[in-house]
């Protein structure tokens, strides 16, 4: 069975304090690893798709990387507006499987 | 390009009633997937429709059903509502290949009393 585990569950940082979120996965036949950002009461907003080990993608203060067993979402010099829940999902043979998310809070 | 739209945004129902939720995908997208999101279980896959056919299904009881129309718009129906059905119901659309990115709508917040 496809599984996704995200850690930590919650992370509180000071503005400007860089860190990384982890997404570990087991899937039979990875068809893509997806990162989303979700604000309270809203639908997930697409950030990145990674398809193969070694692939990296960047957008503003965020950078996503992928290995054969895990993905990292690195956040550099975060700002308060980066506060959100970050969701990781893997595309298996038939559907997306989501992790429980990491709730990120950036204090000014 | 307009994003995924869902209606209604909020619903309050009582136990035993039924409810229909609607989703309009991004123009040109033929796949629509439905998810249930709760604080305890996270995002759970309900089902996916592609070209008017259910292509995949999650582990939910038969009270949860859906359909897709020829214009790719989709509806989800929940019959005999239970308190535990209170959740944020999310719809996502994609072009249709399994490796393609799914784009989510804003969700429908359902409260069952």
PDB file of C-alpha atoms in Angstrom:
ATOM      1  CA  UNK A   1       0.000   0.000   0.000  1.00  0.00           C
ATOM      2  CA  UNK A   2       1.270   3.465  -0.925  1.00  0.00           C
ATOM      3  CA  UNK A   3       2.206   5.551   2.117  1.00  0.00           C
ATOM      4  CA  UNK A   4       3.372   9.096   2.772  1.00  0.00           C
ATOM      5  CA  UNK A   5       4.743  10.362   6.088  1.00  0.00           C
ATOM      6  CA  UNK A   6       5.520  14.022   6.672  1.00  0.00           C
ATOM      7  CA  UNK A   7       7.660  15.429   9.459  1.00  0.00           C
ATOM      8  CA  UNK A   8       7.569  17.381  11.591  1.00  0.00           C
ATOM      9  CA  UNK A   9       3.819  17.710  12.182  1.00  0.00           C
ATOM     10  CA  UNK A  10       4.294  21.330  13.177  1.00  0.00           C
ATOM     11  CA  UNK A  11       7.201  23.743  12.930  1.00  0.00           C
ATOM     12  CA  UNK A  12       7.538  27.219  14.338  1.00  0.00           C
ATOM     13  CA  UNK A  13      10.316  29.466  12.994  1.00  0.00           C
ATOM     14  CA  UNK A  14      11.390  33.048  13.355  1.00  0.00           C
ATOM     15  CA  UNK A  15      11.278  35.232  10.262  1.00  0.00           C
ATOM     16  CA  UNK A  16      14.488  34.650   8.315  1.00  0.00           C
ATOM     17  CA  UNK A  17      15.231  31.287   9.962  1.00  0.00           C
ATOM     18  CA  UNK A  18      15.694  28.687   7.213  1.00  0.00           C
ATOM     19  CA  UNK A  19      14.589  25.062   7.630  1.00  0.00           C
ATOM     20  CA  UNK A  20      13.423  21.938   5.791  1.00  0.00           C
ATOM     21  CA  UNK A  21      10.264  19.851   5.761  1.00  0.00           C
ATOM     22  CA  UNK A  22      10.479  16.122   5.105  1.00  0.00           C
ATOM     23  CA  UNK A  23       8.233  13.797   3.105  1.00  0.00           C
ATOM     24  CA  UNK A  24       9.035  10.075   3.216  1.00  0.00           C
ATOM     25  CA  UNK A  25       7.175   7.754   0.898  1.00  0.00           C
ATOM     26  CA  UNK A  26       6.699   4.188  -0.206  1.00  0.00           C
ATOM     27  CA  UNK A  27       4.948   3.685  -3.507  1.00  0.00           C
ATOM     28  CA  UNK A  28       4.831   1.039  -6.179  1.00  0.00           C
ATOM     29  CA  UNK A  29       5.688   2.902  -9.338  1.00  0.00           C
ATOM     30  CA  UNK A  30       6.157   6.592  -8.571  1.00  0.00           C
ATOM     31  CA  UNK A  31       4.347   8.715 -11.131  1.00  0.00           C
ATOM     32  CA  UNK A  32       5.184  11.989  -9.478  1.00  0.00           C
ATOM     33  CA  UNK A  33       5.668  13.657  -6.116  1.00  0.00           C
ATOM     34  CA  UNK A  34       3.645  16.782  -5.518  1.00  0.00           C
ATOM     35  CA  UNK A  35       3.941  19.605  -3.007  1.00  0.00           C
ATOM     36  CA  UNK A  36       0.994  21.812  -2.129  1.00  0.00           C
ATOM     37  CA  UNK A  37       0.444  24.694   0.241  1.00  0.00           C
ATOM     38  CA  UNK A  38      -2.871  25.001   2.070  1.00  0.00           C
ATOM     39  CA  UNK A  39      -4.153  27.997   3.989  1.00  0.00           C
ATOM     40  CA  UNK A  40      -6.910  27.483   6.601  1.00  0.00           C
ATOM     41  CA  UNK A  41     -10.325  26.882   5.038  1.00  0.00           C
ATOM     42  CA  UNK A  42      -8.973  26.922   1.476  1.00  0.00           C
ATOM     43  CA  UNK A  43      -8.105  24.339  -1.143  1.00  0.00           C
ATOM     44  CA  UNK A  44      -4.499  23.197  -1.604  1.00  0.00           C
ATOM     45  CA  UNK A  45      -2.428  25.423  -3.883  1.00  0.00           C
ATOM     46  CA  UNK A  46       0.000  23.663  -6.205  1.00  0.00           C
ATOM     47  CA  UNK A  47       3.707  24.340  -5.653  1.00  0.00           C
ATOM     48  CA  UNK A  48       5.893  21.700  -7.334  1.00  0.00           C
ATOM     49  CA  UNK A  49       5.899  18.392  -9.152  1.00  0.00           C
ATOM     50  CA  UNK A  50       9.005  16.169  -9.094  1.00  0.00           C
ATOM     51  CA  UNK A  51       9.305  13.048 -11.204  1.00  0.00           C
ATOM     52  CA  UNK A  52      12.721  11.480 -10.695  1.00  0.00           C
ATOM     53  CA  UNK A  53      15.417  11.154  -8.038  1.00  0.00           C
ATOM     54  CA  UNK A  54      17.863  14.025  -8.171  1.00  0.00           C
ATOM     55  CA  UNK A  55      15.335  16.484  -9.541  1.00  0.00           C
ATOM     56  CA  UNK A  56      15.095  19.913  -7.888  1.00  0.00           C
ATOM     57  CA  UNK A  57      12.668  22.809  -8.380  1.00  0.00           C
ATOM     58  CA  UNK A  58      12.640  26.305  -6.945  1.00  0.00           C
ATOM     59  CA  UNK A  59      10.098  29.050  -6.517  1.00  0.00           C
ATOM     60  CA  UNK A  60      10.885  32.202  -4.571  1.00  0.00           C
ATOM     61  CA  UNK A  61      11.955  31.076  -1.074  1.00  0.00           C
ATOM     62  CA  UNK A  62      11.027  27.428  -1.638  1.00  0.00           C
ATOM     63  CA  UNK A  63      13.087  24.612  -3.093  1.00  0.00           C
ATOM     64  CA  UNK A  64      11.924  21.010  -3.453  1.00  0.00           C
ATOM     65  CA  UNK A  65      14.246  18.036  -3.872  1.00  0.00           C
ATOM     66  CA  UNK A  66      13.605  14.338  -4.468  1.00  0.00           C
ATOM     67  CA  UNK A  67      15.429  11.104  -3.672  1.00  0.00           C
ATOM     68  CA  UNK A  68      14.231   7.528  -4.131  1.00  0.00           C
ATOM     69  CA  UNK A  69      12.698   7.460  -0.650  1.00  0.00           C
ATOM     70  CA  UNK A  70      11.984  11.034   0.360  1.00  0.00           C
ATOM     71  CA  UNK A  71      11.507  14.613  -0.648  1.00  0.00           C
ATOM     72  CA  UNK A  72      12.505  17.787   1.125  1.00  0.00           C
ATOM     73  CA  UNK A  73      10.923  21.200   0.937  1.00  0.00           C
ATOM     74  CA  UNK A  74      13.579  23.732   1.882  1.00  0.00           C
ATOM     75  CA  UNK A  75      12.429  27.169   2.919  1.00  0.00           C
ATOM     76  CA  UNK A  76      15.044  29.925   2.893  1.00  0.00           C
ATOM     77  CA  UNK A  77      14.673  33.125   4.909  1.00  0.00           C
ATOM     78  CA  UNK A  78      10.925  32.628   5.387  1.00  0.00           C
ATOM     79  CA  UNK A  79       8.453  35.457   5.894  1.00  0.00           C
ATOM     80  CA  UNK A  80       5.230  35.450   7.940  1.00  0.00           C
ATOM     81  CA  UNK A  81       3.196  35.027   4.736  1.00  0.00           C
ATOM     82  CA  UNK A  82       4.836  31.616   4.273  1.00  0.00           C
ATOM     83  CA  UNK A  83       2.832  30.368   7.256  1.00  0.00           C
ATOM     84  CA  UNK A  84       0.561  27.555   6.028  1.00  0.00           C
ATOM     85  CA  UNK A  85       0.201  23.791   6.008  1.00  0.00           C
ATOM     86  CA  UNK A  86       2.462  22.135   3.435  1.00  0.00           C
ATOM     87  CA  UNK A  87       1.164  18.907   1.949  1.00  0.00           C
ATOM     88  CA  UNK A  88       3.119  16.245   0.118  1.00  0.00           C
ATOM     89  CA  UNK A  89       1.448  13.684  -2.158  1.00  0.00           C
ATOM     90  CA  UNK A  90       2.691  10.800  -4.258  1.00  0.00           C
ATOM     91  CA  UNK A  91       1.097   9.670  -7.471  1.00  0.00           C
ATOM     92  CA  UNK A  92       0.924   5.896  -7.494  1.00  0.00           C
ATOM     93  CA  UNK A  93      -0.577   3.584 -10.044  1.00  0.00           C
ATOM     94  CA  UNK A  94      -4.085   4.890  -9.667  1.00  0.00           C
ATOM     95  CA  UNK A  95      -4.420   7.830  -7.305  1.00  0.00           C
ATOM     96  CA  UNK A  96      -2.727  10.503  -5.249  1.00  0.00           C
ATOM     97  CA  UNK A  97      -1.880   9.606  -1.650  1.00  0.00           C
ATOM     98  CA  UNK A  98      -1.381  12.541   0.701  1.00  0.00           C
ATOM     99  CA  UNK A  99       0.640  12.914   3.862  1.00  0.00           C
ATOM    100  CA  UNK A 100      -0.852  14.525   6.959  1.00  0.00           C
ATOM    101  CA  UNK A 101       0.972  17.779   6.289  1.00  0.00           C
ATOM    102  CA  UNK A 102       3.394  20.024   8.160  1.00  0.00           C
ATOM    103  CA  UNK A 103       1.874  23.081   9.805  1.00  0.00           C
ATOM    104  CA  UNK A 104       4.449  25.865   9.421  1.00  0.00           C
ATOM    105  CA  UNK A 105       4.283  29.074  11.454  1.00  0.00           C
ATOM    106  CA  UNK A 106       6.666  31.959  10.802  1.00  0.00           C
ATOM    107  CA  UNK A 107       6.831  34.498  13.617  1.00  0.00           C
ATOM    108  CA  UNK A 108       7.747  38.104  12.729  1.00  0.00           C
TER     109      UNK A 108
ATOM    110  CA  UNK B   1      -7.560  30.621 -17.333  1.00  0.00           C
ATOM    111  CA  UNK B   2     -10.220  30.218 -14.684  1.00  0.00           C
ATOM    112  CA  UNK B   3      -9.445  27.802 -11.885  1.00  0.00           C
ATOM    113  CA  UNK B   4     -11.493  24.970 -10.464  1.00  0.00           C
ATOM    114  CA  UNK B   5     -14.799  26.143  -9.034  1.00  0.00           C
ATOM    115  CA  UNK B   6     -16.973  24.407  -6.478  1.00  0.00           C
ATOM    116  CA  UNK B   7     -20.517  25.124  -5.375  1.00  0.00           C
ATOM    117  CA  UNK B   8     -21.859  25.639  -2.857  1.00  0.00           C
ATOM    118  CA  UNK B   9     -19.038  26.823  -0.629  1.00  0.00           C
ATOM    119  CA  UNK B  10     -20.861  26.062   2.611  1.00  0.00           C
ATOM    120  CA  UNK B  11     -23.664  23.680   3.525  1.00  0.00           C
ATOM    121  CA  UNK B  12     -25.465  22.753   6.712  1.00  0.00           C
ATOM    122  CA  UNK B  13     -27.517  19.552   6.685  1.00  0.00           C
ATOM    123  CA  UNK B  14     -29.056  17.249   9.254  1.00  0.00           C
ATOM    124  CA  UNK B  15     -28.466  13.541   9.728  1.00  0.00           C
ATOM    125  CA  UNK B  16     -30.304  11.361   7.221  1.00  0.00           C
ATOM    126  CA  UNK B  17     -30.489  14.012   4.527  1.00  0.00           C
ATOM    127  CA  UNK B  18     -28.644  13.845   1.238  1.00  0.00           C
ATOM    128  CA  UNK B  19     -26.437  16.430  -0.423  1.00  0.00           C
ATOM    129  CA  UNK B  20     -25.091  17.139  -3.914  1.00  0.00           C
ATOM    130  CA  UNK B  21     -21.873  19.055  -4.476  1.00  0.00           C
ATOM    131  CA  UNK B  22     -20.759  20.447  -7.812  1.00  0.00           C
ATOM    132  CA  UNK B  23     -17.332  20.950  -9.393  1.00  0.00           C
ATOM    133  CA  UNK B  24     -16.348  22.712 -12.606  1.00  0.00           C
ATOM    134  CA  UNK B  25     -12.808  21.818 -13.724  1.00  0.00           C
ATOM    135  CA  UNK B  26     -10.247  23.981 -15.451  1.00  0.00           C
ATOM    136  CA  UNK B  27     -11.142  24.387 -19.106  1.00  0.00           C
ATOM    137  CA  UNK B  28      -9.695  21.502 -21.126  1.00  0.00           C
ATOM    138  CA  UNK B  29      -9.225  19.218 -18.134  1.00  0.00           C
ATOM    139  CA  UNK B  30     -10.985  15.877 -18.468  1.00  0.00           C
ATOM    140  CA  UNK B  31     -10.190  14.321 -15.092  1.00  0.00           C
ATOM    141  CA  UNK B  32     -11.954  15.288 -11.885  1.00  0.00           C
ATOM    142  CA  UNK B  33     -11.051  13.794  -8.518  1.00  0.00           C
ATOM    143  CA  UNK B  34     -12.880  14.220  -5.226  1.00  0.00           C
ATOM    144  CA  UNK B  35     -11.313  14.221  -1.757  1.00  0.00           C
ATOM    145  CA  UNK B  36     -12.609  14.442   1.786  1.00  0.00           C
ATOM    146  CA  UNK B  37     -10.512  16.408   4.258  1.00  0.00           C
ATOM    147  CA  UNK B  38     -10.961  16.167   8.026  1.00  0.00           C
ATOM    148  CA  UNK B  39      -8.637  17.191  10.856  1.00  0.00           C
ATOM    149  CA  UNK B  40      -8.203  13.584  11.978  1.00  0.00           C
ATOM    150  CA  UNK B  41      -7.838  11.767   8.658  1.00  0.00           C
ATOM    151  CA  UNK B  42      -6.311  14.405   6.428  1.00  0.00           C
ATOM    152  CA  UNK B  43      -6.992  14.319   2.697  1.00  0.00           C
ATOM    153  CA  UNK B  44      -8.607  11.074   1.598  1.00  0.00           C
ATOM    154  CA  UNK B  45      -9.366  10.094  -1.980  1.00  0.00           C
ATOM    155  CA  UNK B  46     -13.019   9.456  -2.798  1.00  0.00           C
ATOM    156  CA  UNK B  47     -13.090   8.816  -6.539  1.00  0.00           C
ATOM    157  CA  UNK B  48     -11.911  10.019  -9.927  1.00  0.00           C
ATOM    158  CA  UNK B  49     -13.860  10.548 -13.123  1.00  0.00           C
ATOM    159  CA  UNK B  50     -12.378  10.727 -16.589  1.00  0.00           C
ATOM    160  CA  UNK B  51     -14.428  11.202 -19.738  1.00  0.00           C
ATOM    161  CA  UNK B  52     -17.675  10.527 -17.859  1.00  0.00           C
ATOM    162  CA  UNK B  53     -16.425   7.209 -16.425  1.00  0.00           C
ATOM    163  CA  UNK B  54     -15.350   6.456 -12.883  1.00  0.00           C
ATOM    164  CA  UNK B  55     -11.709   5.484 -13.287  1.00  0.00           C
ATOM    165  CA  UNK B  56     -10.639   5.031  -9.657  1.00  0.00           C
ATOM    166  CA  UNK B  57     -12.365   4.699  -6.310  1.00  0.00           C
ATOM    167  CA  UNK B  58     -11.249   5.086  -2.715  1.00  0.00           C
ATOM    168  CA  UNK B  59     -12.394   3.209   0.370  1.00  0.00           C
ATOM    169  CA  UNK B  60     -15.645   4.977   1.122  1.00  0.00           C
ATOM    170  CA  UNK B  61     -19.107   3.456   1.572  1.00  0.00           C
ATOM    171  CA  UNK B  62     -21.625   3.353  -1.238  1.00  0.00           C
ATOM    172  CA  UNK B  63     -23.416   6.377   0.241  1.00  0.00           C
ATOM    173  CA  UNK B  64     -20.786   8.408  -1.568  1.00  0.00           C
ATOM    174  CA  UNK B  65     -21.306   8.539  -5.308  1.00  0.00           C
ATOM    175  CA  UNK B  66     -20.482  10.781  -8.185  1.00  0.00           C
ATOM    176  CA  UNK B  67     -20.869  11.412 -11.853  1.00  0.00           C
ATOM    177  CA  UNK B  68     -19.300  13.420 -14.627  1.00  0.00           C
ATOM    178  CA  UNK B  69     -21.026  15.152 -17.492  1.00  0.00           C
ATOM    179  CA  UNK B  70     -19.939  15.508 -21.095  1.00  0.00           C
ATOM    180  CA  UNK B  71     -18.560  18.993 -20.387  1.00  0.00           C
ATOM    181  CA  UNK B  72     -16.331  17.452 -17.648  1.00  0.00           C
ATOM    182  CA  UNK B  73     -18.291  19.079 -14.831  1.00  0.00           C
ATOM    183  CA  UNK B  74     -18.748  16.674 -11.952  1.00  0.00           C
ATOM    184  CA  UNK B  75     -21.147  16.181  -9.092  1.00  0.00           C
ATOM    185  CA  UNK B  76     -20.724  14.273  -5.882  1.00  0.00           C
ATOM    186  CA  UNK B  77     -23.655  12.957  -3.872  1.00  0.00           C
ATOM    187  CA  UNK B  78     -23.768  11.784  -0.292  1.00  0.00           C
ATOM    188  CA  UNK B  79     -26.930  10.042   0.846  1.00  0.00           C
ATOM    189  CA  UNK B  80     -28.139   9.354   4.373  1.00  0.00           C
ATOM    190  CA  UNK B  81     -25.756  11.841   5.922  1.00  0.00           C
ATOM    191  CA  UNK B  82     -23.967  10.966   9.162  1.00  0.00           C
ATOM    192  CA  UNK B  83     -22.322  13.296  11.664  1.00  0.00           C
ATOM    193  CA  UNK B  84     -18.939  11.942  10.584  1.00  0.00           C
ATOM    194  CA  UNK B  85     -19.490  13.211   7.053  1.00  0.00           C
ATOM    195  CA  UNK B  86     -18.807  16.754   8.261  1.00  0.00           C
ATOM    196  CA  UNK B  87     -15.695  17.747   6.334  1.00  0.00           C
ATOM    197  CA  UNK B  88     -14.172  19.916   3.642  1.00  0.00           C
ATOM    198  CA  UNK B  89     -14.887  18.296   0.279  1.00  0.00           C
ATOM    199  CA  UNK B  90     -12.305  19.141  -2.345  1.00  0.00           C
ATOM    200  CA  UNK B  91     -12.404  18.693  -6.055  1.00  0.00           C
ATOM    201  CA  UNK B  92      -9.288  18.618  -8.218  1.00  0.00           C
ATOM    202  CA  UNK B  93      -8.891  18.600 -11.969  1.00  0.00           C
ATOM    203  CA  UNK B  94      -6.111  17.526 -14.301  1.00  0.00           C
ATOM    204  CA  UNK B  95      -5.609  16.853 -17.973  1.00  0.00           C
ATOM    205  CA  UNK B  96      -5.976  13.140 -17.238  1.00  0.00           C
ATOM    206  CA  UNK B  97      -2.653  11.302 -17.222  1.00  0.00           C
ATOM    207  CA  UNK B  98      -1.749   9.830 -13.786  1.00  0.00           C
ATOM    208  CA  UNK B  99       1.503  11.768 -13.572  1.00  0.00           C
ATOM    209  CA  UNK B 100      -0.071  15.116 -14.259  1.00  0.00           C
ATOM    210  CA  UNK B 101      -0.599  17.750 -11.620  1.00  0.00           C
ATOM    211  CA  UNK B 102      -3.999  18.058  -9.999  1.00  0.00           C
ATOM    212  CA  UNK B 103      -5.309  21.551  -9.326  1.00  0.00           C
ATOM    213  CA  UNK B 104      -7.708  21.993  -6.452  1.00  0.00           C
ATOM    214  CA  UNK B 105     -10.816  24.073  -6.018  1.00  0.00           C
ATOM    215  CA  UNK B 106     -11.646  26.061  -2.877  1.00  0.00           C
ATOM    216  CA  UNK B 107     -13.730  23.244  -1.407  1.00  0.00           C
ATOM    217  CA  UNK B 108     -17.233  22.854  -0.012  1.00  0.00           C
ATOM    218  CA  UNK B 109     -17.493  22.941   3.773  1.00  0.00           C
ATOM    219  CA  UNK B 110     -20.241  20.506   4.859  1.00  0.00           C
ATOM    220  CA  UNK B 111     -21.556  20.506   8.391  1.00  0.00           C
ATOM    221  CA  UNK B 112     -23.928  17.698   9.413  1.00  0.00           C
ATOM    222  CA  UNK B 113     -25.991  18.340  12.547  1.00  0.00           C
TER     223      UNK B 113
END
